[in-house]
């Protein structure tokens, strides 16, 4: 089994088991799907990476190609693999998740509570790392949030980073 084949089968089994059960030949279906994902990721990676840059170092090239591959995987997997149950569309599923998830404003409230605390209740490095992992944000982001004069404003300024973190949390739920 290829990586994409395994990934698709695990996801479909978890989130759309009725679809998997209804397949006449699941092994063949997931093999074909895995191959299609692989081909599309490969083609899109080449397109996203663009041509080699003459003054680019080896490490810069590896970074550019790796970033292109990750972006291609995200796009193709979202389109072909990350399905939900047949009762909802992907848009409806995401809207439901957005409605149920903890709002980003919770982070501002958390930072303000710590800032307003009369006692030194600064979270430990371990606590920050754990919270960062839950929110799929860098720990330095949370440290900067705690240092911000106006945490809610800091979140507004970092809206793109928060949106990307929300996307990762949604895909990894």
Short mmCIF file of C-alpha atoms in Angstrom, two decimals:
data_model
loop_
_atom_site.label_atom_id
_atom_site.label_comp_id
_atom_site.label_asym_id
_atom_site.label_seq_id
_atom_site.Cartn_x
_atom_site.Cartn_y
_atom_site.Cartn_z
CA UNK A 1 0.00 0.00 0.00
CA UNK A 2 1.22 3.49 -0.82
CA UNK A 3 1.22 6.30 1.73
CA UNK A 4 -1.69 8.05 0.03
CA UNK A 5 -3.65 4.82 -0.32
CA UNK A 6 -3.27 4.12 3.40
CA UNK A 7 -4.10 7.70 4.33
CA UNK A 8 -7.25 7.70 2.20
CA UNK A 9 -8.45 4.34 3.48
CA UNK A 10 -7.94 5.34 7.12
CA UNK A 11 -9.70 8.67 6.67
CA UNK A 12 -12.63 7.27 4.69
CA UNK A 13 -13.05 4.40 7.17
CA UNK A 14 -13.14 6.86 10.06
CA UNK A 15 -15.33 9.59 8.55
CA UNK A 16 -17.39 7.85 5.87
CA UNK A 17 -17.50 4.18 6.78
CA UNK A 18 -20.83 3.73 4.97
CA UNK A 19 -19.16 4.79 1.71
CA UNK A 20 -16.34 2.29 2.24
CA UNK A 21 -18.81 -0.50 3.01
CA UNK A 22 -20.75 0.32 -0.16
CA UNK A 23 -17.67 0.01 -2.41
CA UNK A 24 -17.75 -3.16 -4.55
CA UNK A 25 -13.94 -3.55 -4.33
CA UNK A 26 -12.41 -1.30 -1.66
CA UNK A 27 -8.84 -2.53 -2.25
CA UNK A 28 -8.96 -1.64 -5.93
CA UNK A 29 -10.71 1.67 -5.24
CA UNK A 30 -8.12 2.84 -2.69
CA UNK A 31 -5.23 1.62 -4.84
CA UNK A 32 -6.55 3.68 -7.76
CA UNK A 33 -7.26 6.67 -5.50
CA UNK A 34 -3.77 6.49 -3.99
CA UNK A 35 -2.20 6.41 -7.45
CA UNK A 36 -4.31 9.36 -8.61
CA UNK A 37 -3.34 11.39 -5.53
CA UNK A 38 0.32 10.56 -6.13
CA UNK A 39 0.16 11.63 -9.79
CA UNK A 40 -1.67 14.87 -9.03
CA UNK A 41 0.66 15.75 -6.15
CA UNK A 42 3.71 15.11 -8.34
CA UNK A 43 2.39 17.23 -11.22
CA UNK A 44 1.24 20.06 -8.96
CA UNK A 45 4.55 20.05 -7.07
CA UNK A 46 6.45 20.68 -10.30
CA UNK A 47 4.05 23.45 -11.23
CA UNK A 48 4.17 25.14 -7.80
CA UNK A 49 7.96 24.83 -7.44
CA UNK A 50 8.57 26.54 -10.75
CA UNK A 51 11.88 26.55 -12.59
CA UNK A 52 15.26 26.32 -10.87
CA UNK A 53 16.74 29.62 -9.80
CA UNK A 54 20.36 29.98 -11.00
CA UNK A 55 21.72 31.57 -7.79
CA UNK A 56 19.75 29.23 -5.51
CA UNK A 57 21.79 27.15 -3.06
CA UNK A 58 21.18 23.45 -2.55
CA UNK A 59 19.36 24.04 0.74
CA UNK A 60 17.23 26.79 -0.77
CA UNK A 61 16.24 24.45 -3.58
CA UNK A 62 15.37 21.66 -1.14
CA UNK A 63 13.27 24.13 0.86
CA UNK A 64 11.46 25.41 -2.25
CA UNK A 65 10.73 21.88 -3.48
CA UNK A 66 9.62 20.69 -0.02
CA UNK A 67 7.29 23.66 0.40
CA UNK A 68 5.81 23.05 -3.05
CA UNK A 69 5.27 19.36 -2.24
CA UNK A 70 3.54 20.13 1.04
CA UNK A 71 1.31 22.71 -0.61
CA UNK A 72 0.48 20.29 -3.43
CA UNK A 73 -0.36 17.54 -0.95
CA UNK A 74 -2.62 19.87 1.01
CA UNK A 75 -4.52 20.89 -2.11
CA UNK A 76 -4.87 17.42 -3.62
CA UNK A 77 -5.71 15.67 -0.36
CA UNK A 78 -8.37 18.28 0.38
CA UNK A 79 -9.91 17.69 -3.02
CA UNK A 80 -9.70 13.89 -3.24
CA UNK A 81 -9.23 12.38 0.20
CA UNK A 82 -10.56 14.52 3.06
CA UNK A 83 -14.19 13.55 2.63
CA UNK A 84 -17.02 13.52 5.11
CA UNK A 85 -20.14 11.46 5.42
CA UNK A 86 -22.44 11.40 2.39
CA UNK A 87 -25.06 13.38 4.30
CA UNK A 88 -22.99 16.58 4.28
CA UNK A 89 -20.91 18.42 1.74
CA UNK A 90 -17.36 19.44 2.62
CA UNK A 91 -18.52 23.06 2.93
CA UNK A 92 -21.33 22.06 5.31
CA UNK A 93 -18.92 19.93 7.33
CA UNK A 94 -16.46 22.81 7.69
CA UNK A 95 -19.25 25.22 8.64
CA UNK A 96 -20.42 22.81 11.34
CA UNK A 97 -16.87 22.47 12.65
CA UNK A 98 -16.44 26.27 12.69
CA UNK A 99 -19.67 26.60 14.68
CA UNK A 100 -18.61 24.01 17.26
CA UNK A 101 -14.94 24.87 17.69
CA UNK A 102 -13.53 27.10 20.40
CA UNK A 103 -13.27 30.65 19.10
CA UNK A 104 -9.86 32.25 18.60
CA UNK A 105 -11.00 34.98 20.99
CA UNK A 106 -10.53 32.43 23.77
CA UNK A 107 -6.78 32.92 23.31
CA UNK A 108 -7.14 36.67 23.92
CA UNK A 109 -9.19 36.00 27.06
CA UNK A 110 -6.61 33.49 28.24
CA UNK A 111 -3.77 35.99 27.76
CA UNK A 112 -5.73 38.81 29.44
CA UNK A 113 -6.50 36.59 32.47
CA UNK A 114 -2.82 35.85 32.88
CA UNK A 115 -1.85 39.51 32.41
CA UNK A 116 -4.49 40.66 34.93
CA UNK A 117 -3.51 38.07 37.50
CA UNK A 118 -2.20 39.53 40.73
CA UNK A 119 0.07 36.55 41.18
CA UNK A 120 2.76 35.45 38.77
CA UNK A 121 0.80 32.81 36.87
CA UNK A 122 2.95 32.77 33.76
CA UNK A 123 2.50 29.36 32.15
CA UNK A 124 5.44 27.00 32.16
CA UNK A 125 7.23 26.13 28.95
CA UNK A 126 5.52 22.75 29.06
CA UNK A 127 2.07 24.34 29.40
CA UNK A 128 2.79 26.73 26.51
CA UNK A 129 4.05 23.89 24.33
CA UNK A 130 0.94 21.82 25.09
CA UNK A 131 -1.43 24.71 24.35
CA UNK A 132 0.50 25.54 21.18
CA UNK A 133 0.16 21.94 20.01
CA UNK A 134 -3.60 21.94 20.73
CA UNK A 135 -4.07 25.14 18.72
CA UNK A 136 -1.44 24.12 16.12
CA UNK A 137 0.40 27.38 16.66
CA UNK A 138 4.06 28.02 17.41
CA UNK A 139 4.82 28.42 21.12
CA UNK A 140 6.50 31.75 20.33
CA UNK A 141 3.12 32.97 19.07
CA UNK A 142 1.60 32.34 22.51
CA UNK A 143 4.58 33.98 24.21
CA UNK A 144 4.13 37.06 22.02
CA UNK A 145 0.40 37.03 22.77
CA UNK A 146 1.14 37.10 26.50
CA UNK A 147 3.53 40.04 25.95
CA UNK A 148 1.11 41.99 23.75
CA UNK A 149 -0.37 45.11 25.29
CA UNK A 150 -3.71 44.32 23.67
CA UNK A 151 -4.05 40.55 23.07
CA UNK A 152 -7.24 40.87 20.99
CA UNK A 153 -5.52 43.35 18.67
CA UNK A 154 -2.51 41.04 18.37
CA UNK A 155 -4.85 38.21 17.28
CA UNK A 156 -6.43 40.47 14.69
CA UNK A 157 -2.99 41.34 13.34
CA UNK A 158 -2.13 37.63 13.17
CA UNK A 159 -5.41 36.56 11.52
CA UNK A 160 -3.69 34.75 8.62
CA UNK A 161 -1.62 32.61 10.97
CA UNK A 162 -4.72 31.83 13.03
CA UNK A 163 -6.65 30.87 9.89
CA UNK A 164 -3.89 28.48 8.78
CA UNK A 165 -3.81 26.94 12.27
CA UNK A 166 -7.60 26.49 12.15
CA UNK A 167 -7.26 24.78 8.77
CA UNK A 168 -4.70 22.35 10.23
CA UNK A 169 -6.90 21.63 13.25
CA UNK A 170 -9.88 21.00 11.00
CA UNK A 171 -7.96 18.60 8.75
CA UNK A 172 -6.43 16.74 11.70
CA UNK A 173 -9.57 16.35 13.78
#
